Short mmCIF file of C-alpha atoms in Angstrom, two decimals:
data_model
loop_
_atom_site.label_atom_id
_atom_site.label_comp_id
_atom_site.label_asym_id
_atom_site.label_seq_id
_atom_site.Cartn_x
_atom_site.Cartn_y
_atom_site.Cartn_z
CA MET Y 1 -15.11 12.15 -17.65
CA ILE Y 2 -11.50 11.73 -16.80
CA PRO Y 3 -11.81 9.21 -13.80
CA PHE Y 4 -9.75 9.16 -10.77
CA ASN Y 5 -8.64 5.61 -11.68
CA LEU Y 6 -9.01 2.80 -14.09
CA PRO Y 7 -7.68 -0.75 -13.54
CA THR Y 8 -4.43 -1.42 -15.31
CA LYS Y 9 -5.07 -3.47 -18.46
CA THR Y 10 -2.05 -4.43 -20.72
CA GLY Y 11 -4.03 -6.60 -23.00
CA ALA Y 12 -2.50 -9.80 -21.96
CA GLU Y 13 -4.99 -10.46 -19.11
CA ALA Y 14 -7.88 -11.87 -21.25
CA GLY Y 15 -5.72 -14.54 -22.89
CA HIS Y 16 -4.54 -15.75 -19.49
CA ILE Y 17 -8.03 -15.76 -17.97
CA ALA Y 18 -9.09 -17.80 -21.09
CA LYS Y 19 -6.41 -20.46 -20.37
CA VAL Y 20 -7.81 -20.80 -16.91
CA LEU Y 21 -11.29 -21.37 -18.21
CA GLU Y 22 -9.89 -24.12 -20.39
CA GLN Y 23 -8.52 -25.96 -17.45
CA THR Y 24 -10.15 -29.05 -16.02
CA TYR Y 25 -10.02 -27.62 -12.60
CA LEU Y 26 -10.30 -23.91 -11.67
CA THR Y 27 -8.28 -24.52 -8.52
CA ALA Y 28 -5.21 -25.92 -10.36
CA ARG Y 29 -3.09 -22.97 -9.10
CA ASN Y 30 -0.91 -22.83 -12.09
CA TYR Y 31 -1.07 -19.00 -12.49
CA HIS Y 32 -0.96 -18.77 -8.68
CA LYS Y 33 2.33 -20.57 -8.82
CA THR Y 34 3.73 -18.48 -11.69
CA CYS Y 35 2.94 -15.20 -10.00
CA GLN Y 36 4.47 -16.48 -6.76
CA ALA Y 37 7.61 -17.41 -8.60
CA TRP Y 38 7.74 -13.97 -10.32
CA LEU Y 39 7.49 -12.23 -6.94
CA GLN Y 40 9.93 -14.46 -5.31
CA GLU Y 41 12.48 -13.83 -8.16
CA THR Y 42 11.95 -10.11 -8.44
CA LEU Y 43 11.91 -9.40 -4.62
CA GLU Y 44 14.54 -12.06 -4.02
CA ARG Y 45 12.53 -13.62 -1.20
CA LYS Y 46 11.57 -17.38 -0.75
CA ALA Y 47 8.40 -16.89 1.20
CA VAL Y 48 5.77 -15.14 -0.76
CA LEU Y 49 2.24 -16.09 -0.35
CA LEU Y 50 -0.56 -14.66 -2.64
CA THR Y 51 -3.76 -13.78 -0.77
CA PRO Y 52 -7.28 -12.71 -1.75
CA SER Y 53 -6.36 -9.15 -0.54
CA CYS Y 54 -3.90 -7.05 1.25
CA THR Y 55 -6.36 -7.08 4.17
CA HIS Y 56 -5.94 -10.96 4.30
CA ALA Y 57 -2.22 -10.66 4.40
CA LEU Y 58 -2.32 -8.08 7.21
CA GLU Y 59 -4.66 -10.56 9.32
CA MET Y 60 -2.21 -13.33 8.78
CA ALA Y 61 0.64 -11.03 9.97
CA ALA Y 62 -1.36 -10.23 13.10
CA ILE Y 63 -1.99 -13.87 13.77
CA LEU Y 64 1.81 -14.70 13.19
CA LEU Y 65 2.64 -12.16 16.10
CA ASN Y 66 0.53 -14.37 18.56
CA LEU Y 67 -1.08 -11.29 20.04
CA LYS Y 68 -2.46 -11.13 23.59
CA PRO Y 69 -5.19 -8.74 24.62
CA GLY Y 70 -3.65 -5.41 25.23
CA ASP Y 71 -0.59 -5.87 23.12
CA GLU Y 72 0.21 -2.69 21.25
CA ILE Y 73 1.04 -2.11 17.62
CA ILE Y 74 2.52 1.28 16.61
CA MET Y 75 1.38 2.82 13.40
CA PRO Y 76 0.24 5.91 11.57
CA SER Y 77 -3.38 6.99 11.84
CA TYR Y 78 -3.23 8.27 8.27
CA THR Y 79 -3.82 4.88 6.52
CA PHE Y 80 -6.62 2.55 5.38
CA VAL Y 81 -8.71 0.90 7.96
CA SER Y 82 -7.23 -2.61 7.30
CA THR Y 83 -3.87 -1.53 8.70
CA ALA Y 84 -5.44 -1.11 12.24
CA ASN Y 85 -8.31 -3.52 11.98
CA ALA Y 86 -6.29 -6.46 11.13
CA PHE Y 87 -4.38 -6.20 14.48
CA ALA Y 88 -7.42 -4.98 16.51
CA MET Y 89 -9.56 -7.95 15.61
CA HIS Y 90 -6.93 -10.27 16.89
CA GLY Y 91 -6.50 -8.56 20.22
CA GLY Y 92 -4.06 -5.90 19.52
CA THR Y 93 -4.36 -2.18 20.44
CA PRO Y 94 -3.35 0.24 17.58
CA VAL Y 95 -1.21 3.05 18.91
CA PHE Y 96 -1.30 5.84 16.36
CA VAL Y 97 1.68 8.16 15.93
CA ASP Y 98 1.76 11.41 14.14
CA ILE Y 99 2.92 11.85 10.54
CA ARG Y 100 5.61 13.85 8.79
CA PRO Y 101 3.97 16.60 6.62
CA ASP Y 102 6.53 16.09 3.75
CA THR Y 103 5.91 12.44 2.97
CA MET Y 104 2.62 11.77 4.89
CA ASN Y 105 4.58 8.70 6.46
CA ILE Y 106 4.81 7.98 10.15
CA ASN Y 107 7.24 10.34 11.81
CA GLU Y 108 10.06 8.09 12.88
CA GLN Y 109 11.24 10.62 15.50
CA LEU Y 110 8.09 9.99 17.62
CA ILE Y 111 7.96 6.40 17.63
CA GLU Y 112 10.18 5.81 20.66
CA ALA Y 113 7.99 7.87 22.87
CA ALA Y 114 5.02 5.74 21.93
CA ILE Y 115 6.78 2.48 22.91
CA THR Y 116 5.71 0.81 26.17
CA GLN Y 117 6.17 -2.59 27.76
CA ARG Y 118 3.20 -3.80 25.88
CA THR Y 119 4.42 -2.79 22.45
CA ARG Y 120 4.85 -5.77 20.02
CA ALA Y 121 5.45 -4.33 16.68
CA ILE Y 122 5.80 -1.25 14.43
CA VAL Y 123 3.62 -1.21 11.25
CA VAL Y 124 5.05 1.42 8.71
CA VAL Y 125 2.91 2.42 5.74
CA HIS Y 126 4.81 3.59 2.78
CA TYR Y 127 2.36 6.19 1.54
CA ALA Y 128 2.04 6.75 -2.21
CA GLY Y 129 5.02 4.27 -2.71
CA VAL Y 130 7.43 6.67 -0.99
CA ALA Y 131 9.54 4.81 1.69
CA CYS Y 132 9.43 5.56 5.44
CA ASP Y 133 12.90 6.07 7.22
CA MET Y 134 13.65 2.41 7.45
CA GLU Y 135 17.03 2.89 9.13
CA THR Y 136 15.76 4.86 12.06
CA ILE Y 137 12.77 2.64 12.46
CA GLY Y 138 14.91 -0.52 12.05
CA ASN Y 139 17.31 0.62 14.79
CA LEU Y 140 14.48 1.33 17.27
CA ALA Y 141 12.99 -2.06 16.56
CA LYS Y 142 16.16 -3.82 17.20
CA ARG Y 143 16.92 -1.85 20.35
CA TYR Y 144 13.49 -2.71 21.84
CA GLY Y 145 13.02 -6.19 20.43
CA LEU Y 146 10.04 -5.17 18.25
CA VAL Y 147 8.89 -6.73 14.95
CA VAL Y 148 8.68 -4.42 12.05
CA ILE Y 149 5.75 -4.92 9.56
CA GLU Y 150 5.78 -3.08 6.25
CA ASP Y 151 2.25 -2.19 4.95
CA ALA Y 152 3.47 -1.90 1.39
CA ALA Y 153 0.04 -1.81 -0.25
CA HIS Y 154 1.04 1.32 -2.38
CA ALA Y 155 4.72 0.25 -2.85
CA MET Y 156 5.16 -2.64 -5.41
CA LEU Y 157 8.58 -2.13 -7.02
CA ALA Y 158 9.37 1.19 -5.03
CA LYS Y 159 12.71 1.32 -3.38
CA TRP Y 160 14.56 2.62 -0.36
CA ARG Y 161 18.37 2.80 -0.78
CA ASN Y 162 18.10 0.47 -3.66
CA ARG Y 163 16.24 -2.06 -1.69
CA TYR Y 164 12.62 -3.10 -2.69
CA LEU Y 165 10.12 -1.93 -0.09
CA GLY Y 166 8.52 -4.89 1.44
CA THR Y 167 11.82 -6.78 1.83
CA ILE Y 168 13.21 -4.78 4.79
CA GLY Y 169 10.87 -5.60 7.78
CA SER Y 170 10.20 -9.01 9.24
CA MET Y 171 7.05 -9.18 7.25
CA ALA Y 172 5.34 -7.06 4.57
CA THR Y 173 1.96 -6.98 2.71
CA PHE Y 174 1.20 -5.96 -0.72
CA SER Y 175 -2.05 -4.95 -2.47
CA PHE Y 176 -3.09 -5.87 -5.93
CA HIS Y 177 -6.42 -4.11 -5.71
CA GLU Y 178 -7.79 -2.47 -8.81
CA THR Y 179 -6.53 0.92 -7.63
CA LYS Y 180 -3.00 -0.20 -7.49
CA ASN Y 181 -0.16 0.00 -9.99
CA ILE Y 182 -0.13 -3.77 -10.51
CA THR Y 183 -3.55 -5.39 -10.05
CA ALA Y 184 -5.39 -8.62 -9.91
CA GLY Y 185 -8.68 -6.69 -9.54
CA GLU Y 186 -8.71 -7.87 -5.87
CA GLY Y 187 -5.71 -9.54 -4.40
CA GLY Y 188 -2.59 -9.17 -2.15
CA CYS Y 189 0.48 -11.01 -0.91
CA LEU Y 190 2.24 -11.56 2.39
CA VAL Y 191 6.15 -11.54 2.19
CA LEU Y 192 8.08 -13.17 4.99
CA ASN Y 193 11.52 -11.86 5.39
CA ASP Y 194 12.08 -13.86 8.71
CA GLU Y 195 12.23 -17.60 8.36
CA VAL Y 196 10.69 -17.96 11.80
CA TYR Y 197 7.25 -16.97 10.47
CA ALA Y 198 7.28 -18.71 6.91
CA SER Y 199 6.49 -22.34 7.80
CA ARG Y 200 3.41 -21.26 9.93
CA ALA Y 201 2.15 -18.83 7.41
CA ASP Y 202 1.92 -21.49 4.86
CA ILE Y 203 -0.19 -23.60 7.33
CA LEU Y 204 -2.34 -20.56 8.09
CA GLN Y 205 -2.92 -20.03 4.34
CA HIS Y 206 -3.92 -23.72 4.03
CA LYS Y 207 -6.85 -23.69 6.42
CA GLY Y 208 -4.53 -24.61 9.38
CA THR Y 209 -3.21 -27.84 7.67
CA ASN Y 210 0.23 -29.04 6.81
CA ARG Y 211 -0.84 -29.65 3.23
CA THR Y 212 2.22 -28.27 1.69
CA ALA Y 213 4.51 -30.55 3.62
CA PHE Y 214 2.31 -33.47 2.36
CA GLN Y 215 2.64 -32.21 -1.23
CA ARG Y 216 6.44 -32.19 -0.71
CA GLY Y 217 6.44 -35.79 0.45
CA GLU Y 218 7.41 -34.85 4.09
CA THR Y 219 4.46 -36.57 5.58
CA ASP Y 220 2.32 -39.50 4.55
CA LYS Y 221 -0.92 -37.39 5.08
CA TYR Y 222 -1.94 -33.90 6.08
CA SER Y 223 -4.20 -32.88 8.93
CA TRP Y 224 -5.40 -29.90 10.97
CA VAL Y 225 -2.38 -28.67 12.85
CA ASP Y 226 -3.14 -25.00 13.65
CA ILE Y 227 -5.77 -22.32 13.14
CA GLY Y 228 -6.07 -20.97 9.54
CA SER Y 229 -8.47 -20.12 6.73
CA SER Y 230 -8.77 -20.06 2.96
CA TRP Y 231 -6.28 -17.28 2.50
CA ALA Y 232 -5.12 -17.98 -1.10
CA MET Y 233 -5.72 -15.99 -4.30
CA SER Y 234 -8.09 -17.45 -6.74
CA GLU Y 235 -6.61 -18.70 -10.05
CA LEU Y 236 -8.64 -16.36 -12.08
CA SER Y 237 -7.35 -13.32 -10.08
CA ALA Y 238 -3.84 -14.69 -10.53
CA ALA Y 239 -4.28 -15.04 -14.23
CA TYR Y 240 -5.25 -11.35 -14.47
CA LEU Y 241 -2.28 -10.49 -12.07
CA TYR Y 242 0.15 -12.39 -14.29
CA GLY Y 243 -0.89 -10.19 -17.36
CA ASN Y 244 0.15 -7.18 -15.15
CA LEU Y 245 3.38 -8.75 -13.77
CA GLN Y 246 4.64 -9.46 -17.29
CA SER Y 247 4.57 -5.68 -18.09
CA ALA Y 248 5.34 -4.51 -14.54
CA GLU Y 249 8.43 -2.42 -15.65
CA ALA Y 250 6.70 -0.70 -18.50
CA ILE Y 251 3.58 -0.03 -16.07
CA THR Y 252 5.88 1.55 -13.60
CA ALA Y 253 7.81 3.65 -16.30
CA LYS Y 254 4.49 5.00 -17.89
CA ARG Y 255 3.08 5.96 -14.54
CA THR Y 256 6.49 7.69 -13.59
CA ALA Y 257 6.33 9.52 -16.98
CA LEU Y 258 2.74 10.77 -15.90
CA TRP Y 259 3.81 11.58 -12.34
CA ASP Y 260 6.80 13.65 -13.68
CA ARG Y 261 4.49 15.44 -16.14
CA TYR Y 262 2.30 16.48 -13.31
CA SER Y 263 5.25 17.59 -11.22
CA THR Y 264 6.87 19.64 -13.87
CA ALA Y 265 3.89 21.32 -15.05
CA LEU Y 266 2.59 22.25 -11.60
CA SER Y 267 5.79 23.34 -10.06
CA PRO Y 268 5.14 27.02 -10.83
CA LEU Y 269 1.90 26.73 -8.84
CA HIS Y 270 3.97 25.32 -5.97
CA GLU Y 271 6.56 28.19 -6.28
CA LYS Y 272 3.82 30.73 -6.14
CA GLY Y 273 2.37 29.23 -3.07
CA HIS Y 274 -0.86 28.10 -4.55
CA VAL Y 275 -0.43 24.39 -3.88
CA THR Y 276 2.22 22.13 -2.24
CA LEU Y 277 3.66 19.27 -4.20
CA PRO Y 278 4.80 15.80 -2.94
CA VAL Y 279 8.33 15.48 -1.42
CA ILE Y 280 10.63 12.66 -2.47
CA PRO Y 281 13.52 12.14 -0.08
CA PRO Y 282 16.92 11.41 -1.95
CA GLU Y 283 17.16 7.76 -0.62
CA CYS Y 284 13.62 6.91 -2.08
CA ILE Y 285 12.87 5.56 -5.54
CA PRO Y 286 8.98 5.74 -5.71
CA ASN Y 287 6.71 3.88 -7.96
CA ALA Y 288 4.39 6.76 -8.96
CA HIS Y 289 1.39 5.25 -7.22
CA ILE Y 290 -0.14 8.63 -6.23
CA PHE Y 291 0.22 12.26 -7.40
CA TYR Y 292 -1.28 14.47 -4.89
CA LEU Y 293 -1.52 18.16 -4.24
CA LYS Y 294 -2.14 19.95 -0.93
CA LEU Y 295 -4.34 22.95 -0.86
CA ARG Y 296 -4.70 25.64 1.74
CA ASP Y 297 -7.23 23.85 3.93
CA LYS Y 298 -10.15 21.45 3.79
CA SER Y 299 -12.61 24.20 2.59
CA GLN Y 300 -10.37 24.97 -0.46
CA ARG Y 301 -9.70 21.30 -1.06
CA ASP Y 302 -13.41 20.38 -1.20
CA ASP Y 303 -14.12 23.47 -3.50
CA PHE Y 304 -11.19 22.35 -5.68
CA ILE Y 305 -12.66 18.82 -6.08
CA ASN Y 306 -16.18 20.11 -6.87
CA VAL Y 307 -14.80 22.55 -9.55
CA LEU Y 308 -12.76 19.92 -11.22
CA ARG Y 309 -15.66 17.52 -11.23
CA SER Y 310 -17.85 20.18 -12.92
CA LYS Y 311 -15.19 19.97 -15.76
CA LYS Y 312 -15.54 16.35 -15.87
CA ILE Y 313 -12.32 15.47 -13.99
CA ASP Y 314 -12.57 13.23 -10.97
CA PRO Y 315 -9.89 13.94 -8.35
CA ALA Y 316 -10.19 12.29 -4.92
CA PHE Y 317 -9.26 13.14 -1.24
CA HIS Y 318 -7.80 10.19 0.69
CA TYR Y 319 -7.91 8.75 4.31
CA VAL Y 320 -9.83 10.11 7.06
CA PRO Y 321 -7.39 9.64 10.12
CA LEU Y 322 -8.27 6.46 11.96
CA HIS Y 323 -7.97 7.85 15.38
CA SER Y 324 -10.87 10.09 14.78
CA ALA Y 325 -13.14 7.23 13.75
CA PRO Y 326 -15.53 5.41 15.98
CA ALA Y 327 -13.71 2.29 15.98
CA GLY Y 328 -10.29 3.97 16.28
CA LEU Y 329 -11.56 5.76 19.48
CA LYS Y 330 -12.81 2.40 20.84
CA TYR Y 331 -9.93 0.11 19.90
CA GLY Y 332 -6.95 2.36 19.66
CA ARG Y 333 -5.34 5.54 21.08
CA PHE Y 334 -3.24 8.39 19.79
CA SER Y 335 0.27 8.81 21.29
CA GLY Y 336 1.41 12.21 21.67
CA GLU Y 337 0.10 15.29 19.70
CA ASP Y 338 -1.74 15.29 16.46
CA ARG Y 339 0.09 18.14 14.92
CA PHE Y 340 -0.06 17.26 11.33
CA THR Y 341 -2.22 13.95 10.76
CA THR Y 342 -5.58 15.74 10.68
CA ILE Y 343 -4.65 18.98 9.18
CA GLU Y 344 -2.45 17.56 6.40
CA SER Y 345 -5.00 14.88 5.46
CA GLU Y 346 -7.63 17.58 5.09
CA ARG Y 347 -5.53 19.50 2.56
CA LEU Y 348 -4.61 16.59 0.46
CA VAL Y 349 -6.23 15.75 -3.04
CA ARG Y 350 -5.22 13.18 -5.45
CA LEU Y 351 -5.00 13.63 -9.18
CA PRO Y 352 -6.08 11.06 -11.78
CA LEU Y 353 -3.12 8.62 -12.39
CA TYR Y 354 -3.52 5.25 -14.09
CA TYR Y 355 -1.71 3.15 -16.75
CA ASN Y 356 -4.04 3.97 -19.57
CA LEU Y 357 -4.36 7.69 -18.77
CA THR Y 358 -3.03 9.59 -21.93
CA PRO Y 359 -0.64 12.60 -21.79
CA GLU Y 360 -3.42 14.60 -23.40
CA SER Y 361 -5.89 13.80 -20.51
CA ALA Y 362 -3.22 14.72 -18.01
CA ASP Y 363 -2.65 18.07 -19.70
CA MET Y 364 -6.45 18.58 -19.51
CA VAL Y 365 -6.15 18.07 -15.72
CA ILE Y 366 -3.27 20.56 -15.51
CA ALA Y 367 -5.03 23.05 -17.49
CA ALA Y 368 -8.22 22.75 -15.11
CA ILE Y 369 -5.99 23.28 -12.13
CA TYR Y 370 -4.35 26.52 -13.66
CA ASP Y 371 -7.83 27.70 -14.49
CA TYR Y 372 -8.96 27.08 -10.86
CA PHE Y 373 -6.13 29.46 -9.56
CA ARG Y 374 -6.76 31.74 -12.38
CA VAL Y 375 -3.12 31.58 -13.41
CA GLN Y 376 -1.78 31.34 -16.84
CA ARG Y 377 0.22 28.28 -17.43
CA PRO Y 378 3.95 29.22 -18.47
#
């Protein structure tokens, strides 16, 4: 079977984990600090907090907004449940906006119509590591006094106009789940690009205490000063993550080569109208997180998946739009018309793409796709 995904393994992870197990304390946070420093240096951001997951980072972002019941958060419906749930569980109302069919990102031209007096923030999701139109969205946010939060779960080391995604909005969240390019098995981080949030975020992560100030010698003791929880990545997860971060450039390059292999080989099928391939706007430098195809409709998409699985290849569809889910109907609302979110999501299928996928396996996937359409590969 060619699986849809396998976690990135560079070979260095086991050695780092062994070093953690040799430590007297598993909570020493040596690798935690090392990973944090790597991210701070690479992203050129001072405030980076490693979290147990991207979901935890989103929940911290929601708390930092000081939401009141009924406050509205604009976001796409085509995203993972955590994007909406994190804000809904802290009193916010997700307001879903339709997507662009070319990138599957929120349609920046429809955001302004969704803004009300209760709008507090715009959450953008950089689908597949391809950036949203951050200029238009940033200008809107500035005009209306809104916070921009980047859900950059897919987007580690992807860029927009030569700026790393996750460094443009006031806050950003990343995922290091095992399905992501760079992984800790399970993990995430919160990036604070606005200093107004940084000091409180550190307190939230340390169970509501000013422990960091105490460790810096700024106070003679630490105590409970705010709400918070245990929102720090474990040392074992950080050790695995560091094994990935050390090879982050090579991981991205190898995935990009596989992405390009798919794109080049499948272009004739796109030109003949059998499939639609991903669109990369010229200002975007993606990180090859996802390679997807779009089929004619849901029926053909499901048949395509079943046929490839019969050939021991495991493609996968993706999100079911949140506005159609029971909790989406209960806690959120859709602004405007759903022209593309549902219909495009039902056409989309993701191909196997991971660091240890061989070119030969990718060619087997390509051959199976040509067989499905009964077209001879050029």
